[in-house]
Each structure stands twice: as structure tokens, then as C-alpha cells.
PDB file of C-alpha atoms in Angstrom:
ATOM      1  CA  UNK A 740       0.000   0.000   0.000  1.00  0.00           C
ATOM      2  CA  UNK A 741       2.659   2.514   1.028  1.00  0.00           C
ATOM      3  CA  UNK A 742       4.698   1.792  -2.063  1.00  0.00           C
ATOM      4  CA  UNK A 743       1.714   2.267  -4.370  1.00  0.00           C
ATOM      5  CA  UNK A 744       0.646   5.503  -2.665  1.00  0.00           C
ATOM      6  CA  UNK A 745       4.209   6.818  -2.736  1.00  0.00           C
ATOM      7  CA  UNK A 746       4.711   5.908  -6.395  1.00  0.00           C
ATOM      8  CA  UNK A 747       1.526   7.620  -7.537  1.00  0.00           C
ATOM      9  CA  UNK A 748       2.049  10.669  -5.314  1.00  0.00           C
ATOM     10  CA  UNK A 749       5.624  11.272  -6.461  1.00  0.00           C
ATOM     11  CA  UNK A 750       4.484  10.938 -10.072  1.00  0.00           C
ATOM     12  CA  UNK A 751       2.325  14.033  -9.501  1.00  0.00           C
ATOM     13  CA  UNK A 752      -1.096  12.417  -9.216  1.00  0.00           C
ATOM     14  CA  UNK A 753      -3.870  14.350  -7.472  1.00  0.00           C
ATOM     15  CA  UNK A 754      -5.312  12.894  -4.224  1.00  0.00           C
ATOM     16  CA  UNK A 755      -8.285  11.323  -6.023  1.00  0.00           C
ATOM     17  CA  UNK A 756      -5.958   9.797  -8.624  1.00  0.00           C
ATOM     18  CA  UNK A 757      -3.587   8.482  -5.938  1.00  0.00           C
ATOM     19  CA  UNK A 758      -6.441   6.616  -4.261  1.00  0.00           C
ATOM     20  CA  UNK A 759      -7.999   5.359  -7.506  1.00  0.00           C
ATOM     21  CA  UNK A 760      -4.663   4.064  -8.812  1.00  0.00           C
ATOM     22  CA  UNK A 761      -3.695   2.535  -5.466  1.00  0.00           C
ATOM     23  CA  UNK A 762      -7.118   0.898  -5.333  1.00  0.00           C
ATOM     24  CA  UNK A 763      -6.568  -0.622  -8.764  1.00  0.00           C
ATOM     25  CA  UNK A 764      -3.205  -2.077  -7.621  1.00  0.00           C
ATOM     26  CA  UNK A 765      -4.780  -3.445  -4.440  1.00  0.00           C
ATOM     27  CA  UNK A 766      -7.680  -5.124  -6.254  1.00  0.00           C
ATOM     28  CA  UNK A 767      -5.192  -6.724  -8.665  1.00  0.00           C
ATOM     29  CA  UNK A 768      -2.574  -7.836  -6.128  1.00  0.00           C
ATOM     30  CA  UNK A 769      -4.495  -8.403  -2.853  1.00  0.00           C
ATOM     31  CA  UNK A 770      -8.160  -8.926  -3.771  1.00  0.00           C
ATOM     32  CA  UNK A 771      -9.115 -10.004  -0.212  1.00  0.00           C
ATOM     33  CA  UNK A 772      -7.609  -6.958   1.516  1.00  0.00           C
ATOM     34  CA  UNK A 773      -9.733  -3.910   2.362  1.00  0.00           C
ATOM     35  CA  UNK A 774      -8.074  -0.694   3.525  1.00  0.00           C
ATOM     36  CA  UNK A 775      -9.286   2.727   4.610  1.00  0.00           C
ATOM     37  CA  UNK A 776      -7.114   5.654   3.580  1.00  0.00           C
ATOM     38  CA  UNK A 777      -7.146   9.424   3.633  1.00  0.00           C
ATOM     39  CA  UNK A 778      -4.791  11.141   1.227  1.00  0.00           C
ATOM     40  CA  UNK A 779      -4.086  14.836   1.692  1.00  0.00           C
ATOM     41  CA  UNK A 780      -2.114  17.283  -0.416  1.00  0.00           C
ATOM     42  CA  UNK A 781      -1.093  20.469   1.371  1.00  0.00           C
ATOM     43  CA  UNK A 782      -0.685  23.571  -0.750  1.00  0.00           C
ATOM     44  CA  UNK A 783       1.248  25.818   1.616  1.00  0.00           C
ATOM     45  CA  UNK A 784       1.528  28.657  -0.893  1.00  0.00           C
ATOM     46  CA  UNK A 785      -2.194  28.646  -1.693  1.00  0.00           C
ATOM     47  CA  UNK A 786      -3.169  27.995   1.939  1.00  0.00           C
ATOM     48  CA  UNK A 787      -5.398  25.035   1.136  1.00  0.00           C
ATOM     49  CA  UNK A 788      -5.591  21.276   1.467  1.00  0.00           C
ATOM     50  CA  UNK A 789      -7.032  18.807  -1.020  1.00  0.00           C
ATOM     51  CA  UNK A 790      -8.207  15.478   0.366  1.00  0.00           C
ATOM     52  CA  UNK A 791      -9.612  12.231  -0.935  1.00  0.00           C
ATOM     53  CA  UNK A 792     -10.998   9.522   1.329  1.00  0.00           C
ATOM     54  CA  UNK A 793     -11.415   5.789   1.002  1.00  0.00           C
ATOM     55  CA  UNK A 794     -13.799   5.145   3.883  1.00  0.00           C
ATOM     56  CA  UNK A 795     -11.591   6.972   6.386  1.00  0.00           C
ATOM     57  CA  UNK A 796     -12.740   9.186   9.283  1.00  0.00           C
ATOM     58  CA  UNK A 797     -12.718  12.874   8.343  1.00  0.00           C
ATOM     59  CA  UNK A 798     -10.069  15.211   9.741  1.00  0.00           C
ATOM     60  CA  UNK A 799     -11.085  17.740  12.371  1.00  0.00           C
ATOM     61  CA  UNK A 800     -10.475  21.425  11.711  1.00  0.00           C
ATOM     62  CA  UNK A 801     -10.206  24.054  14.412  1.00  0.00           C
ATOM     63  CA  UNK A 802     -10.471  27.470  12.819  1.00  0.00           C
ATOM     64  CA  UNK A 803      -8.653  30.538  14.152  1.00  0.00           C
ATOM     65  CA  UNK A 804     -11.844  31.696  15.924  1.00  0.00           C
ATOM     66  CA  UNK A 805     -12.064  28.358  17.782  1.00  0.00           C
ATOM     67  CA  UNK A 806     -14.933  26.871  15.773  1.00  0.00           C
ATOM     68  CA  UNK A 807     -14.165  23.187  15.377  1.00  0.00           C
ATOM     69  CA  UNK A 808     -15.816  20.598  13.137  1.00  0.00           C
ATOM     70  CA  UNK A 809     -15.056  17.513  11.090  1.00  0.00           C
ATOM     71  CA  UNK A 810     -14.282  18.395   7.491  1.00  0.00           C
ATOM     72  CA  UNK A 811     -16.944  17.374   5.023  1.00  0.00           C
ATOM     73  CA  UNK A 812     -15.109  14.944   2.781  1.00  0.00           C
ATOM     74  CA  UNK A 813     -17.190  12.819   0.401  1.00  0.00           C
ATOM     75  CA  UNK A 814     -15.691   9.362   1.013  1.00  0.00           C
ATOM     76  CA  UNK A 815     -15.236   6.758  -1.641  1.00  0.00           C
ATOM     77  CA  UNK A 816     -15.383   3.063  -0.749  1.00  0.00           C
ATOM     78  CA  UNK A 817     -12.599   1.279   1.078  1.00  0.00           C
ATOM     79  CA  UNK A 818      -9.634   0.464  -1.113  1.00  0.00           C
ATOM     80  CA  UNK A 819      -9.969  -3.064  -2.475  1.00  0.00           C
ATOM     81  CA  UNK A 820     -13.752  -3.207  -2.863  1.00  0.00           C
ATOM     82  CA  UNK A 821     -14.197  -2.278  -6.530  1.00  0.00           C
ATOM     83  CA  UNK A 822     -11.444  -1.800  -9.118  1.00  0.00           C
ATOM     84  CA  UNK A 823     -13.138   1.191 -10.768  1.00  0.00           C
ATOM     85  CA  UNK A 824     -14.098   3.041  -7.586  1.00  0.00           C
ATOM     86  CA  UNK A 825     -14.071   6.839  -7.607  1.00  0.00           C
ATOM     87  CA  UNK A 826     -12.646   8.961  -4.772  1.00  0.00           C
ATOM     88  CA  UNK A 827     -13.995  12.521  -5.024  1.00  0.00           C
ATOM     89  CA  UNK A 828     -11.503  15.242  -4.069  1.00  0.00           C
ATOM     90  CA  UNK A 829     -12.352  17.963  -1.565  1.00  0.00           C
ATOM     91  CA  UNK A 830     -10.396  21.226  -1.380  1.00  0.00           C
ATOM     92  CA  UNK A 831     -10.616  23.328   1.765  1.00  0.00           C
ATOM     93  CA  UNK A 832      -8.943  26.657   2.592  1.00  0.00           C
ATOM     94  CA  UNK A 833      -6.430  26.650   5.451  1.00  0.00           C
ATOM     95  CA  UNK A 834      -6.310  30.139   6.944  1.00  0.00           C
ATOM     96  CA  UNK A 835      -3.368  31.099   9.129  1.00  0.00           C
ATOM     97  CA  UNK A 836      -3.703  29.724  12.701  1.00  0.00           C
ATOM     98  CA  UNK A 837      -5.885  26.792  11.640  1.00  0.00           C
ATOM     99  CA  UNK A 838      -5.320  23.475  13.398  1.00  0.00           C
ATOM    100  CA  UNK A 839      -5.991  20.274  11.490  1.00  0.00           C
ATOM    101  CA  UNK A 840      -6.229  16.879  13.230  1.00  0.00           C
ATOM    102  CA  UNK A 841      -5.801  13.807  11.043  1.00  0.00           C
ATOM    103  CA  UNK A 842      -6.236  10.470  12.830  1.00  0.00           C
ATOM    104  CA  UNK A 843      -6.868   6.795  12.331  1.00  0.00           C
ATOM    105  CA  UNK A 844     -10.149   5.127  13.227  1.00  0.00           C
ATOM    106  CA  UNK A 845      -8.540   3.608  16.330  1.00  0.00           C
ATOM    107  CA  UNK A 846      -8.967   6.988  18.000  1.00  0.00           C
ATOM    108  CA  UNK A 847     -12.747   7.109  17.547  1.00  0.00           C
ATOM    109  CA  UNK A 848     -13.905   3.478  17.234  1.00  0.00           C
ATOM    110  CA  UNK A 849     -14.750   2.686  20.836  1.00  0.00           C
ATOM    111  CA  UNK A 850     -16.596  -0.591  21.550  1.00  0.00           C
ATOM    112  CA  UNK A 851     -20.213   0.019  22.547  1.00  0.00           C
ATOM    113  CA  UNK A 852     -20.277   3.604  21.255  1.00  0.00           C
ATOM    114  CA  UNK A 853     -21.367   5.044  17.917  1.00  0.00           C
ATOM    115  CA  UNK A 854     -18.466   6.485  15.897  1.00  0.00           C
ATOM    116  CA  UNK A 855     -20.487   9.655  15.214  1.00  0.00           C
ATOM    117  CA  UNK A 856     -20.809  10.180  18.982  1.00  0.00           C
ATOM    118  CA  UNK A 857     -17.113   9.619  19.698  1.00  0.00           C
ATOM    119  CA  UNK A 858     -16.125  11.880  16.808  1.00  0.00           C
ATOM    120  CA  UNK A 859     -18.490  14.598  18.083  1.00  0.00           C
ATOM    121  CA  UNK A 860     -17.014  14.238  21.570  1.00  0.00           C
ATOM    122  CA  UNK A 861     -13.486  14.502  20.210  1.00  0.00           C
ATOM    123  CA  UNK A 862     -14.501  17.563  18.175  1.00  0.00           C
ATOM    124  CA  UNK A 863     -16.021  19.267  21.225  1.00  0.00           C
ATOM    125  CA  UNK A 864     -12.957  18.431  23.296  1.00  0.00           C
ATOM    126  CA  UNK A 865     -10.618  19.871  20.657  1.00  0.00           C
ATOM    127  CA  UNK A 866     -12.713  23.055  20.552  1.00  0.00           C
ATOM    128  CA  UNK A 867     -12.338  23.569  24.325  1.00  0.00           C
ATOM    129  CA  UNK A 868      -8.692  22.530  24.751  1.00  0.00           C
ATOM    130  CA  UNK A 869      -5.564  24.687  24.831  1.00  0.00           C
ATOM    131  CA  UNK A 870      -3.772  24.152  21.511  1.00  0.00           C
ATOM    132  CA  UNK A 871      -0.528  25.977  22.286  1.00  0.00           C
ATOM    133  CA  UNK A 872       1.461  22.778  23.003  1.00  0.00           C
ATOM    134  CA  UNK A 873       0.823  20.239  20.229  1.00  0.00           C
ATOM    135  CA  UNK A 874       2.654  17.414  22.015  1.00  0.00           C
ATOM    136  CA  UNK A 875       0.479  17.832  25.090  1.00  0.00           C
ATOM    137  CA  UNK A 876      -2.592  18.208  22.881  1.00  0.00           C
ATOM    138  CA  UNK A 877      -1.933  14.850  21.209  1.00  0.00           C
ATOM    139  CA  UNK A 878      -1.706  13.142  24.603  1.00  0.00           C
ATOM    140  CA  UNK A 879      -4.855  14.944  25.746  1.00  0.00           C
ATOM    141  CA  UNK A 880      -6.888  13.919  22.684  1.00  0.00           C
ATOM    142  CA  UNK A 881      -5.851  10.270  22.974  1.00  0.00           C
ATOM    143  CA  UNK A 882      -6.612  10.285  26.698  1.00  0.00           C
ATOM    144  CA  UNK A 883     -10.018  11.874  26.003  1.00  0.00           C
ATOM    145  CA  UNK A 884     -11.004   9.012  23.680  1.00  0.00           C
ATOM    146  CA  UNK A 885      -9.360   6.280  25.755  1.00  0.00           C
ATOM    147  CA  UNK A 886      -9.249   7.511  29.390  1.00  0.00           C
ATOM    148  CA  UNK A 887      -8.241   4.071  30.704  1.00  0.00           C
ATOM    149  CA  UNK A 888      -5.409   3.855  28.147  1.00  0.00           C
ATOM    150  CA  UNK A 889      -6.516   0.442  26.841  1.00  0.00           C
ATOM    151  CA  UNK A 890      -7.411   1.107  23.228  1.00  0.00           C
ATOM    152  CA  UNK A 891      -8.529  -1.744  20.995  1.00  0.00           C
ATOM    153  CA  UNK A 892      -6.845  -0.641  17.769  1.00  0.00           C
ATOM    154  CA  UNK A 893      -3.722   1.192  16.681  1.00  0.00           C
ATOM    155  CA  UNK A 894      -3.942   4.968  16.935  1.00  0.00           C
ATOM    156  CA  UNK A 895      -2.140   7.506  14.792  1.00  0.00           C
ATOM    157  CA  UNK A 896      -2.758  11.213  15.239  1.00  0.00           C
ATOM    158  CA  UNK A 897      -1.171  14.026  13.257  1.00  0.00           C
ATOM    159  CA  UNK A 898      -1.735  17.671  14.121  1.00  0.00           C
ATOM    160  CA  UNK A 899      -0.938  20.431  11.637  1.00  0.00           C
ATOM    161  CA  UNK A 900      -1.046  24.123  12.473  1.00  0.00           C
ATOM    162  CA  UNK A 901      -0.774  26.791   9.834  1.00  0.00           C
ATOM    163  CA  UNK A 902       1.394  29.787  10.569  1.00  0.00           C
ATOM    164  CA  UNK A 903       2.064  33.083   8.836  1.00  0.00           C
ATOM    165  CA  UNK A 904       4.722  32.951   6.115  1.00  0.00           C
ATOM    166  CA  UNK A 905       8.087  34.310   7.129  1.00  0.00           C
ATOM    167  CA  UNK A 906       9.716  36.598   4.629  1.00  0.00           C
TER     168      UNK A 906
END
């Protein structure tokens, strides 16, 4: 998977093309494997991000004014389901002082709870939490979702904060 994504991305493919081409490879090589994936292309000069999703949880965006919400990303199917699947791209502006949280489903898939509820709880928590120390914020967000520390799936969490350009 990583090799296919890397090959298509370095060849200059757009996020939707990266997922569609990786999906085609997966359906050819590993027809019994299903994978969720979110591919994002950051345009730092244009202050925007373009995303494509293959059944992956949406990133959370905290705007400079503190408003926080999951990004609306039209997901395509999991990689490996259908060779000709389409993964619609979504482009979103990234104003200065925006915080973006990208994470794996292990952060929000809690046994006995609806994923929409855990995602809403994580969103609310991010909106109310101090975001000045990203390392502490990562620990805080993981602890919020899994207060006992015994998660049932791997968790990856990446926080990105936009800053003014230095000249």
C-alpha cells in the first residue's frame, strides 16, 4: 500500500488519482484486503488542502476563531472493494492559525459507542482545549477518547497548524 501511494504521489497524481490508482493495484494484487485511507495534499503557498478519502474518518479542523468541526469529505469506498471506484476530491482553505487533526479510526472506534458520537465528543474536546502545546494536545486527545489507556486498535494522530509565512 505505502509503495503504491508513494509511487503515484511522487508521479504528480492528485489525491483522487492516488487513491484510484492505489485501489486498482490493491484489487489486482491483494483482492481479499480492504483498507481505509485518507490522502491529503497540502498547498502551503495557496493555503489550502485537497483530500480524498477511502472510507476513512474525516479530519477535524479548528479554525482561528475556535470553531471546530469535522471536514466534510465525500468518502469513496474502502480500497480493495471495486477496481473502478471513484474517490472525489475535496479542497478546503487553510487560513493562518488553523489546526488540522488527522487520525486513524482507532482513536474514535470505541466498543459500545457510535463512531459519530465519539467523533463529536473529540470535536467538542478539541474546541475547548488549549492548543498551544501540540505534544500535550496529542496526549490529551488520545486520553479523552481512551481515558483508561486500553485502546482496541492502533492509533495515529497528526496535528498540523498553519502559521504566517516568514519573509
